[in-house]
Coordinates of C-alpha atoms in Angstrom, one line a residue:
Chain D
M1 CA 24.5 57.3 90.1
Y2 CA 24.5 55.0 87.1
D3 CA 21.9 52.6 85.7
N4 CA 23.3 49.2 86.1
Q5 CA 23.3 47.9 82.6
R6 CA 25.9 45.3 83.0
S7 CA 23.7 42.7 84.6
K8 CA 21.3 43.0 81.7
N9 CA 24.1 42.6 79.1
R10 CA 25.8 39.5 80.3
P11 CA 28.4 38.4 77.7
S12 CA 27.5 35.4 75.6
P13 CA 29.7 32.3 75.7
L14 CA 30.6 33.0 72.1
A15 CA 31.8 36.5 72.9
R16 CA 34.0 35.0 75.7
A17 CA 35.4 32.4 73.4
V18 CA 36.3 35.0 70.8
L19 CA 37.8 37.3 73.4
F20 CA 39.9 34.4 74.7
F21 CA 41.1 33.8 71.1
L22 CA 41.8 37.5 70.6
H23 CA 44.0 37.5 73.7
Y24 CA 45.8 34.4 72.6
C25 CA 46.6 36.0 69.2
Y26 CA 47.7 39.2 71.0
T27 CA 50.0 37.3 73.3
L28 CA 51.4 35.5 70.3
Y29 CA 51.9 38.8 68.5
L30 CA 53.8 40.3 71.5
G31 CA 56.0 37.2 71.8
I32 CA 56.9 37.2 68.1
S33 CA 57.5 41.0 67.9
S34 CA 59.8 40.9 71.0
L35 CA 61.9 38.4 69.2
W36 CA 61.8 40.3 66.0
Q37 CA 62.9 43.7 67.5
P38 CA 66.2 43.3 69.3
R39 CA 66.7 45.7 72.2
K40 CA 68.6 48.8 71.3
Q41 CA 71.6 49.3 73.5
P42 CA 71.3 52.6 75.4
L43 CA 74.0 55.2 75.6
P44 CA 76.6 55.0 78.5
L45 CA 75.7 56.9 81.7
D46 CA 78.3 59.7 81.0
A47 CA 77.5 60.0 77.3
K48 CA 76.6 63.5 76.1
R49 CA 72.9 63.9 76.1
S50 CA 70.8 67.0 75.2
K51 CA 69.1 66.9 78.7
I52 CA 70.1 65.3 82.0
P53 CA 67.6 65.1 84.9
K54 CA 68.7 67.0 87.9
H55 CA 66.5 64.9 90.1
L56 CA 65.9 61.2 89.6
A57 CA 63.3 59.3 91.5
V58 CA 63.1 55.5 91.5
V59 CA 59.9 53.8 92.6
F60 CA 60.6 50.2 93.8
A61 CA 57.5 48.0 93.4
G62 CA 58.9 44.7 94.5
T63 CA 57.8 42.8 97.5
I64 CA 58.9 43.8 101.0
N65 CA 61.1 40.7 101.4
D66 CA 62.9 41.4 98.1
L67 CA 63.5 45.1 98.9
E68 CA 64.7 44.3 102.4
K69 CA 67.4 42.1 101.0
T70 CA 68.6 44.6 98.3
C71 CA 67.7 48.1 99.5
S72 CA 71.2 49.1 100.7
Q73 CA 72.9 47.7 97.6
D74 CA 70.3 49.3 95.3
V75 CA 70.9 52.8 96.8
Q76 CA 74.6 52.4 96.8
R77 CA 74.6 51.5 93.1
L78 CA 72.1 54.2 92.2
M79 CA 74.2 56.9 94.0
R80 CA 77.2 55.8 92.0
W81 CA 75.3 55.9 88.7
C82 CA 73.8 59.3 89.5
E83 CA 77.3 60.6 90.3
D84 CA 78.6 59.3 87.0
A85 CA 75.6 60.7 85.1
G86 CA 75.7 64.1 86.7
I87 CA 72.4 63.7 88.5
E88 CA 72.3 65.9 91.6
T89 CA 69.4 64.4 93.6
L90 CA 68.1 60.9 94.0
S91 CA 64.8 59.8 95.6
V92 CA 64.0 56.2 96.4
Y93 CA 60.4 55.3 97.0
D94 CA 58.6 52.2 98.1
D95 CA 55.1 52.2 99.5
A96 CA 55.9 50.1 102.5
G97 CA 58.7 52.4 103.7
V98 CA 61.5 49.8 103.5
F99 CA 64.1 52.4 102.5
Q100 CA 63.1 54.7 105.3
R101 CA 63.3 51.8 107.9
H102 CA 66.7 50.8 106.7
I103 CA 68.1 54.3 106.3
A104 CA 70.8 53.7 108.9
A105 CA 72.1 50.7 107.1
I106 CA 71.9 52.5 103.8
R107 CA 73.9 55.4 105.2
H108 CA 76.4 53.0 106.6
S109 CA 76.8 51.3 103.2
L110 CA 77.2 54.6 101.5
T111 CA 79.9 55.8 103.9
H112 CA 81.7 52.5 103.8
A113 CA 81.6 52.5 100.0
D114 CA 82.9 56.0 99.8
S115 CA 85.7 55.5 102.2
E116 CA 86.7 52.3 100.3
A117 CA 86.7 54.2 97.1
D118 CA 88.7 57.1 98.5
T119 CA 91.2 55.2 100.5
D120 CA 94.0 56.5 98.4
S121 CA 93.0 60.1 98.6
K122 CA 92.4 59.8 102.4
Q123 CA 89.0 61.4 101.9
S124 CA 86.4 60.9 104.5
S125 CA 82.7 61.0 103.8
D126 CA 80.3 62.6 106.3
L127 CA 76.8 61.8 105.3
E128 CA 74.1 63.5 107.4
I129 CA 70.7 62.1 107.8
E130 CA 67.8 64.5 108.5
Y131 CA 65.3 62.2 110.1
P132 CA 61.6 63.1 110.6
L133 CA 62.2 63.0 114.4
T134 CA 59.2 63.3 116.7
P135 CA 59.2 66.9 117.9
P136 CA 58.3 67.9 121.4
A137 CA 54.6 68.8 121.8
S138 CA 55.3 72.5 121.9
D139 CA 57.1 72.3 118.6
H140 CA 54.2 70.6 116.7
S141 CA 52.6 72.4 113.9
G142 CA 49.3 72.4 115.7
S143 CA 50.5 74.8 118.3
R144 CA 51.9 77.3 115.8
P145 CA 49.8 80.4 115.1
L146 CA 48.9 81.1 111.5
S147 CA 50.1 84.6 110.7
P148 CA 49.0 86.2 107.4
E149 CA 52.4 86.1 105.7
G150 CA 54.0 82.9 104.8
A151 CA 52.7 81.1 107.9
V152 CA 51.5 78.1 105.9
D153 CA 55.2 77.3 105.2
A154 CA 55.8 76.7 108.9
L155 CA 52.8 74.5 109.5
L156 CA 54.4 71.1 109.0
T157 CA 57.4 69.4 110.4
R158 CA 59.7 66.9 108.8
E159 CA 57.8 64.2 110.7
D160 CA 54.5 65.3 109.1
L161 CA 55.9 65.1 105.6
S162 CA 57.7 61.8 106.3
V163 CA 60.7 62.6 104.1
I164 CA 64.2 61.4 105.1
K165 CA 67.0 63.4 103.6
V166 CA 70.6 62.1 103.5
S167 CA 72.9 64.9 102.4
N168 CA 76.6 65.0 102.0
A169 CA 78.3 67.3 104.3
V170 CA 81.3 69.2 103.0
V171 CA 83.9 66.7 102.0
P172 CA 87.5 67.8 101.3
K173 CA 88.1 67.2 97.7
P174 CA 91.3 65.4 96.6
T175 CA 93.8 67.2 94.5
T176 CA 93.7 66.9 90.8
L177 CA 96.9 64.8 90.9
Q178 CA 95.4 62.4 93.4
K179 CA 92.3 62.0 91.3
S180 CA 94.2 61.4 88.1
L181 CA 96.4 58.9 89.7
T182 CA 93.8 56.9 91.5
G183 CA 91.3 57.0 88.7
V184 CA 88.6 56.1 91.1
R185 CA 86.0 58.5 89.8
R186 CA 84.8 58.4 86.3
R187 CA 85.0 61.0 83.5
R188 CA 82.5 63.6 84.8
S189 CA 84.0 63.8 88.3
V190 CA 87.5 64.1 86.9
Q191 CA 86.5 66.9 84.5
H192 CA 84.9 68.7 87.4
T193 CA 88.0 68.3 89.5
M194 CA 90.2 69.7 86.8
R195 CA 88.0 72.8 86.4
A196 CA 87.9 73.7 90.1
P197 CA 90.5 71.8 92.1
E198 CA 90.0 73.8 95.2
T199 CA 86.3 73.3 95.5
V200 CA 84.5 70.7 97.6
E201 CA 82.7 67.7 96.2
R202 CA 79.3 66.5 97.2
S203 CA 77.6 63.2 96.3
P204 CA 74.0 63.4 95.2
T205 CA 71.4 64.3 97.9
L206 CA 69.3 61.3 98.8
Y207 CA 65.6 61.3 99.8
A208 CA 64.0 58.2 101.2
L209 CA 60.2 58.3 100.6
S210 CA 57.3 56.1 101.5
R211 CA 53.5 56.0 101.1
Q212 CA 53.5 58.3 104.2
S213 CA 55.2 61.0 102.2
S214 CA 52.4 60.9 99.7
K215 CA 48.7 61.6 100.3
P216 CA 49.2 61.6 104.1
A217 CA 51.4 64.6 103.8
L218 CA 48.5 66.5 102.3
V219 CA 46.2 65.2 105.0
F220 CA 48.6 66.6 107.7
L221 CA 48.6 69.9 105.9
T222 CA 44.8 70.0 106.0
Q223 CA 44.7 69.0 109.6
A224 CA 47.2 71.8 110.5
L225 CA 45.0 74.3 108.5
V226 CA 41.9 73.2 110.4
R227 CA 43.7 73.9 113.8
S228 CA 44.9 77.3 112.5
R229 CA 41.4 78.2 111.3
R230 CA 40.0 77.5 114.7
R231 CA 42.3 80.2 116.1
Q232 CA 41.4 82.6 113.3
P233 CA 37.8 81.8 112.4
A234 CA 37.3 85.0 110.4
T235 CA 39.8 83.9 107.7
H236 CA 38.6 82.0 104.7
C237 CA 40.7 79.0 103.7
E238 CA 41.1 80.2 100.1
D239 CA 42.6 83.5 101.4
V240 CA 45.2 81.6 103.4
I241 CA 46.4 78.9 101.1
E242 CA 47.0 78.7 97.4
V243 CA 48.9 76.4 95.1
A244 CA 52.3 78.2 95.5
Q245 CA 52.1 77.9 99.2
V246 CA 51.3 74.2 99.2
T247 CA 54.2 73.8 96.9
R248 CA 56.5 75.7 99.3
V249 CA 55.4 73.4 102.2
L250 CA 55.7 70.1 100.3
E251 CA 58.9 71.0 98.4
G252 CA 60.5 73.3 100.9
E253 CA 63.0 72.6 103.7
Y254 CA 61.2 69.5 105.1
G255 CA 59.8 68.2 101.8
F256 CA 61.5 67.2 98.6
T257 CA 61.7 68.8 95.2
P258 CA 59.8 67.3 92.2
P259 CA 61.8 64.8 90.2
D260 CA 62.5 65.4 86.6
L261 CA 62.5 61.7 85.8
I262 CA 60.7 58.8 87.6
I263 CA 61.8 55.2 87.0
V264 CA 59.2 52.6 88.1
H265 CA 60.9 49.2 88.7
S266 CA 58.9 46.2 89.7
G267 CA 61.6 43.6 89.2
I268 CA 59.2 40.8 88.9
H269 CA 58.8 38.9 85.6
D270 CA 55.2 38.0 85.4
G271 CA 54.6 38.8 81.7
Y272 CA 52.4 41.8 82.5
T273 CA 54.2 45.1 82.4
D274 CA 53.8 47.3 85.4
S275 CA 52.2 50.6 84.5
Q276 CA 51.3 52.1 87.9
L277 CA 52.8 54.7 90.2
H278 CA 52.4 52.7 93.4
G279 CA 51.3 55.8 95.5
F280 CA 54.2 58.1 94.7
P281 CA 53.5 61.6 96.1
P282 CA 51.1 63.2 93.7
W283 CA 52.0 66.8 94.2
Q284 CA 55.6 66.3 93.0
L285 CA 54.5 64.1 90.1
R286 CA 53.2 66.9 87.9
L287 CA 56.0 67.4 85.4
S288 CA 58.0 64.3 85.8
E289 CA 58.9 62.1 82.8
I290 CA 57.7 58.5 83.7
H291 CA 59.6 55.4 82.6
H292 CA 58.7 51.9 83.5
T293 CA 61.6 49.4 83.3
R294 CA 61.3 46.5 80.9
Q295 CA 60.6 43.0 82.0
T296 CA 63.3 40.5 81.2
R297 CA 63.1 36.7 81.5
H298 CA 64.5 36.4 85.0
A299 CA 63.6 34.0 87.8
G300 CA 62.7 35.8 91.0
Y301 CA 63.3 39.4 91.8
R302 CA 65.6 41.4 89.4
S303 CA 67.5 44.3 90.9
L304 CA 67.5 47.6 89.1
E305 CA 70.4 47.6 86.6
E306 CA 72.6 50.3 85.1
V307 CA 71.0 49.6 81.7
D308 CA 67.6 50.5 83.1
V309 CA 68.8 54.0 84.2
R310 CA 70.6 54.5 80.9
D311 CA 67.4 53.5 79.0
A312 CA 65.4 56.0 81.1
M313 CA 68.0 58.8 80.6
D314 CA 67.9 58.3 76.8
M315 CA 64.1 58.6 76.9
F316 CA 64.3 61.7 79.1
S317 CA 66.9 63.2 76.7
G318 CA 64.6 62.8 73.8
A319 CA 61.5 64.2 75.5
E320 CA 59.9 67.4 74.2
M321 CA 59.1 69.8 77.1
R322 CA 56.7 72.6 76.4
F323 CA 55.1 73.1 79.9
G324 CA 51.8 74.2 78.6
K325 CA 53.1 76.7 76.0
Chain W
M1 CA 54.0 52.1 77.9
S2 CA 57.4 51.6 76.6
D3 CA 57.0 48.0 75.5
L4 CA 53.5 48.3 74.3
N5 CA 54.1 47.2 70.7
Y6 CA 51.4 48.4 68.4
P7 CA 50.5 46.3 65.5
E8 CA 51.3 47.7 62.1
I9 CA 47.6 47.6 61.4
A10 CA 47.0 50.1 64.2
Q11 CA 49.2 52.7 62.5
V12 CA 47.6 52.2 59.2
A13 CA 43.9 52.0 60.2
A14 CA 43.7 54.6 62.9
R15 CA 41.3 57.0 61.2
L16 CA 38.2 54.9 61.3
S17 CA 35.0 56.3 62.7
I18 CA 32.6 54.3 64.7
K19 CA 29.5 55.0 62.7
D20 CA 29.2 53.5 59.3
P21 CA 29.6 56.6 57.0
A22 CA 27.2 56.9 54.2
P23 CA 29.0 56.4 50.8
T24 CA 29.5 59.5 48.8
H25 CA 29.9 60.0 45.1
S26 CA 33.6 60.5 45.5
D27 CA 34.0 57.1 47.3
S28 CA 35.2 54.3 45.1
I29 CA 33.5 51.0 45.5
P30 CA 36.6 49.2 46.9
S31 CA 37.1 51.9 49.5
W32 CA 33.5 51.8 50.5
I33 CA 33.7 48.0 50.9
S34 CA 36.9 48.2 53.0
T35 CA 35.3 50.9 55.2
T36 CA 32.2 48.9 55.7
V37 CA 34.1 45.7 56.5
S38 CA 36.4 47.6 58.9
T39 CA 33.5 49.3 60.7
W40 CA 31.7 46.0 61.0
T41 CA 34.8 44.4 62.4
Q42 CA 35.2 47.2 64.8
N43 CA 31.7 47.0 66.1
A44 CA 32.0 43.2 66.5
L45 CA 35.2 43.6 68.4
L46 CA 33.6 46.1 70.8
R47 CA 30.9 43.5 71.6
V48 CA 33.6 40.9 72.2
L49 CA 35.8 43.2 74.3
R50 CA 32.8 43.9 76.6
A51 CA 33.0 40.2 77.7
G52 CA 36.2 41.0 79.6
P53 CA 37.1 43.5 82.3
I54 CA 36.3 47.1 81.2
P55 CA 37.7 50.1 83.1
Q56 CA 35.0 52.2 84.8
H57 CA 36.8 55.5 84.4
I58 CA 39.2 56.3 81.6
A59 CA 41.1 59.6 81.3
F60 CA 42.6 61.0 78.1
V61 CA 45.4 63.5 77.8
M62 CA 44.6 64.7 74.3
D63 CA 48.1 65.6 73.2
G64 CA 49.5 66.2 69.7
N65 CA 46.8 68.5 68.0
R66 CA 49.4 71.1 67.1
R67 CA 52.0 68.7 65.9
Y68 CA 49.3 66.9 63.8
A69 CA 48.4 70.3 62.2
R70 CA 52.1 71.1 61.5
M71 CA 52.6 67.6 60.0
H72 CA 49.7 68.1 57.6
Q73 CA 50.6 71.7 56.8
R74 CA 47.4 73.0 58.4
E75 CA 46.6 75.9 60.8
V76 CA 46.9 75.1 64.5
H77 CA 43.1 75.7 65.1
E78 CA 42.4 73.0 62.5
G79 CA 44.5 70.6 64.6
H80 CA 42.3 71.4 67.6
S81 CA 39.1 70.9 65.6
Q82 CA 40.4 67.5 64.5
G83 CA 41.1 66.8 68.1
F84 CA 37.5 67.4 69.0
V85 CA 36.4 64.9 66.2
S86 CA 38.8 62.4 67.8
L87 CA 37.3 63.1 71.3
R88 CA 33.8 62.3 69.9
R89 CA 35.1 59.2 68.3
M90 CA 36.8 57.9 71.4
L91 CA 33.9 58.9 73.6
E92 CA 31.6 56.8 71.5
V93 CA 34.0 53.8 71.7
C94 CA 34.1 54.1 75.5
L95 CA 30.3 54.4 75.7
R96 CA 29.8 51.4 73.6
L97 CA 32.2 49.5 75.9
D98 CA 30.0 50.5 78.9
V99 CA 32.7 52.7 80.4
K100 CA 31.0 54.7 83.1
C101 CA 33.1 57.8 83.1
V102 CA 35.5 59.5 80.6
S103 CA 37.7 62.5 81.6
A104 CA 39.4 64.5 79.0
Y105 CA 42.1 67.1 79.5
A106 CA 40.8 69.8 77.2
F107 CA 42.7 72.9 78.4
A108 CA 45.3 73.3 81.1
I109 CA 45.6 76.4 83.3
D110 CA 49.2 76.7 81.9
N111 CA 47.7 76.7 78.3
F112 CA 46.8 80.4 79.0
K113 CA 50.5 81.0 78.4
R114 CA 50.0 80.3 74.7
S115 CA 49.6 83.0 72.1
P116 CA 46.4 85.0 72.5
S117 CA 45.2 84.0 69.0
E118 CA 45.5 80.3 69.8
V119 CA 43.8 80.7 73.2
D120 CA 40.9 82.7 71.5
A121 CA 40.5 80.0 68.8
L122 CA 40.4 77.3 71.5
M123 CA 37.8 79.2 73.5
K124 CA 35.7 79.8 70.5
L125 CA 35.9 76.1 69.6
A126 CA 34.9 75.1 73.2
E127 CA 31.9 77.4 73.2
E128 CA 30.7 76.1 69.8
K129 CA 31.3 72.4 70.7
L130 CA 29.9 72.5 74.2
F131 CA 26.6 73.7 72.7
E132 CA 26.7 71.1 69.9
L133 CA 27.6 68.2 72.2
S134 CA 24.7 68.7 74.5
Q135 CA 22.0 69.2 71.9
H136 CA 19.1 66.8 71.7
G137 CA 20.0 64.0 69.4
D138 CA 23.7 64.4 69.8
L139 CA 26.1 62.0 71.5
L140 CA 25.6 63.0 75.1
Q141 CA 21.8 62.8 75.0
E142 CA 21.9 59.7 72.8
Y143 CA 24.0 57.8 75.3
G144 CA 22.6 59.5 78.5
V145 CA 25.9 61.1 79.4
R146 CA 26.1 63.8 82.0
L147 CA 28.6 66.6 81.2
N148 CA 30.8 68.0 84.0
I149 CA 33.1 70.9 83.4
I150 CA 36.0 70.4 85.8
G151 CA 38.5 73.1 86.6
R152 CA 38.8 76.8 87.5
R153 CA 35.9 77.9 85.4
R154 CA 36.1 81.5 86.7
A155 CA 39.1 81.8 84.4
L156 CA 37.0 81.1 81.3
P157 CA 35.7 83.9 79.1
P158 CA 32.0 84.7 80.1
A159 CA 30.6 83.3 76.8
V160 CA 32.3 79.9 77.4
R161 CA 31.3 79.9 81.0
E162 CA 27.7 80.4 79.9
A163 CA 27.9 77.7 77.3
A164 CA 29.4 75.3 79.9
Q165 CA 26.6 76.0 82.3
K166 CA 23.9 75.5 79.7
A167 CA 25.5 72.2 78.6
E168 CA 25.7 71.0 82.1
E169 CA 22.1 71.9 82.8
L170 CA 20.9 70.2 79.6
T171 CA 22.6 66.9 80.6
R172 CA 22.0 67.1 84.3
N173 CA 19.4 64.3 84.4
N174 CA 21.5 61.9 82.3
T175 CA 22.6 59.0 84.5
R176 CA 24.2 56.3 82.2
A177 CA 27.7 57.8 82.1
I178 CA 29.8 60.9 82.8
L179 CA 32.0 63.1 80.7
N180 CA 34.4 65.2 82.6
L181 CA 35.7 68.0 80.4
C182 CA 38.7 69.4 82.3
M183 CA 39.1 73.1 81.4
P184 CA 41.0 75.2 82.5
Y185 CA 42.4 72.6 84.8
A186 CA 45.5 71.8 86.9
S187 CA 45.5 68.9 89.4
T188 CA 47.5 71.0 91.9
D189 CA 44.8 73.6 91.8
E190 CA 42.1 70.9 92.2
M191 CA 43.9 69.4 95.2
T192 CA 44.4 72.9 96.8
Q193 CA 40.7 73.6 96.3
A194 CA 39.8 70.2 97.8
I195 CA 42.0 71.0 100.9
C196 CA 40.3 74.3 101.3
M197 CA 36.8 72.8 101.1
T198 CA 37.8 70.1 103.6
V199 CA 39.1 72.7 106.0
D200 CA 35.9 74.8 105.6
N201 CA 33.6 71.8 106.1
A202 CA 35.6 70.6 109.1
V203 CA 35.4 74.0 110.8
E204 CA 31.7 74.3 110.1
E205 CA 31.0 70.8 111.4
G206 CA 33.2 71.4 114.5
K207 CA 35.5 68.5 113.6
D208 CA 38.9 68.2 115.0
G209 CA 41.8 68.3 112.6
E210 CA 42.8 64.7 113.6
D211 CA 39.4 63.4 112.3
I212 CA 40.3 64.3 108.7
G213 CA 41.7 61.6 106.5
E214 CA 42.5 61.0 102.8
A215 CA 38.9 60.1 102.1
D216 CA 37.8 63.6 103.2
I217 CA 40.1 65.3 100.7
E218 CA 39.2 62.8 98.0
A219 CA 35.5 63.5 98.5
N220 CA 36.1 67.2 97.8
L221 CA 38.0 66.7 94.6
M222 CA 36.1 68.1 91.6
T223 CA 35.9 64.7 89.9
S224 CA 34.4 63.1 93.1
L225 CA 31.9 65.9 93.5
G226 CA 30.8 65.2 89.9
G227 CA 30.2 61.6 90.8
S228 CA 33.2 60.0 89.0
P229 CA 34.3 56.5 90.1
P230 CA 38.0 55.8 90.8
L231 CA 40.3 56.3 87.8
D232 CA 41.2 52.9 86.3
M233 CA 43.1 53.9 83.2
L234 CA 44.9 57.0 81.9
V235 CA 46.0 57.3 78.2
R236 CA 48.3 60.0 76.9
T237 CA 48.9 60.4 73.2
S238 CA 51.7 61.8 71.1
G239 CA 54.5 59.8 72.8
V240 CA 54.8 62.2 75.7
R241 CA 55.3 60.4 79.0
R242 CA 54.3 63.0 81.6
L243 CA 51.0 63.6 83.5
S244 CA 51.3 67.4 83.0
D245 CA 49.4 68.2 86.2
F246 CA 46.4 66.1 85.3
L247 CA 44.5 64.0 87.8
L248 CA 47.6 63.4 89.9
W249 CA 45.8 62.5 93.1
Q250 CA 43.5 60.2 91.2
C251 CA 46.1 58.3 89.3
C252 CA 49.1 58.0 91.6
E253 CA 48.1 54.7 93.1
D254 CA 46.9 51.8 91.0
T255 CA 45.7 53.5 87.8
Q256 CA 47.1 51.9 84.7
L257 CA 49.1 54.4 82.7
Y258 CA 49.5 54.0 78.9
F259 CA 51.4 56.3 76.6
S260 CA 50.6 56.0 72.9
P261 CA 52.9 57.4 70.1
T262 CA 49.9 58.4 68.0
Y263 CA 48.9 62.1 67.8
W264 CA 45.5 62.7 69.4
P265 CA 43.6 63.7 66.1
D266 CA 44.7 60.3 64.6
F267 CA 43.9 58.3 67.8
G268 CA 41.1 55.8 67.2
F269 CA 39.8 52.4 68.0
W270 CA 42.7 50.5 66.5
D271 CA 45.2 52.5 68.7
F272 CA 42.9 51.9 71.7
L273 CA 42.5 48.1 71.1
P274 CA 46.1 47.0 72.2
I275 CA 45.8 49.3 75.3
L276 CA 42.5 47.7 76.3
L277 CA 43.9 44.2 75.6
Q278 CA 46.9 45.1 77.8
Y279 CA 44.5 46.3 80.6
Q280 CA 42.4 43.1 80.4
R281 CA 45.5 40.9 80.5
K282 CA 46.6 42.8 83.6
M283 CA 43.2 42.6 85.3
L284 CA 42.6 39.0 84.5
H285 CA 46.0 37.4 85.2
A286 CA 48.6 39.6 86.9
P287 CA 49.1 38.9 90.6
S288 CA 48.4 41.8 92.9
R289 CA 51.5 43.4 94.3

């Protein structure tokens, strides 16, 4: 496709030396400027902000070993922060699928944490996991006919989309008096309790995502459409599927909704800021605010901290959203 | 990037053009000297930067034209015109760096929601500039750049569609680099079209559904059909930290994302320099994760 100019234009030793010097100066500049500009303290989680994300996604880009050690604790803490901040949905993503593999342990840690926190109020937590179970052959999307109306929605199973959902079943809410006395929950929860004491409380819905929930989900949809087309050869693909329908498949019952805010956390201090998305599902990325956590001088893997979430929420709160208008 | 600290100089000297402008009568001698020195420095730096890793494919989300116009008390369409000047400037920087492909988000499908007068002005500008860009002696011909219009072109007014087709034809035989002008574009629309083409091709070729993989969908994306290499770097200006439905499939893996606070019409070499240095540092030294 292209003429290969590069081999003709080999850089001279002088150019390389000057480039080395330039990088040296730039590194020096970054070092000095980071000392010069002290980090601004972000607002507390439950501070009043102009906008709060409904759905927060966190991309964990650490190594598999690091994530395996910390995934349960990370989710437990994130769920607590989300609850404090009023975030309704939390997604955790890692490309290797560590969170999905450890979902039972995560669920256990969440249930355990909840029951500990609510001992005084005798509240029991009942987290339900919706696994992408392997369906029987007859239930697979491939065997379903493609009817003209809305059939695309039914083409894929939870297994195809590889999304694990942990949702809170109805949990009896403690009385206002119990809440006030125990003081377990923070301000937001208490305010909510006082407004509607008879209602039930739900913790944030949790989605565990992996690389399989990303481009492979679109591949499964394509495969399912090919099988359907074979049964109805007269139809043209563009007549059957359009953007809204793909959205319904990927973000419907078996998929997950697009996050408002994505935090990318690498947790490794190597001096080079992570600025990638690590394979996060592309379809749901379209309007998300993206925040990469800062690197701090830290030996080994650094877990996500509350200050990272507060930083991201401050950024989200200040974002201007016009959506094309 | 949140911690990408821009030198003060970048904010001050962002309006420089690549070519050494001819001095006019209104230019004072000191300003002419400073412009000449700065241009010379810039050209020397471009040669030096080429000694390090250079992204093969860079995408720009050209954001901030309207805010730039408001800031300078000008009409919105003037902001868009300045945005086009900035595109030319950055395209030339990229071509001098030997970047093989530049993608620019010129008009989103959602931008049709804007006021009819603004949409009309943008379409008129597109028609005029498409013709201008592809003329003999202009940037695309000078650097051997092939122009691809990426997006749902059926939604364009007939005059713009015709101009786009002519511009593509005029640059079809250029092989040194590619300019993808995305208009009217949405990545979700591109992915849906790629899925449809993959399905149609599979049925025609008698393939089983199970034979289809990510590579098949990727090969049917409009950027791939236009011959674009994988996306290495995406830059969004004006401080907004979203992708806004732009090249989502292409940039969700290991593309380096950079968010610059500068409005697009002001964006120039000095804003791009720290971004490129950051990219080179990453490519040269960071361990792969």
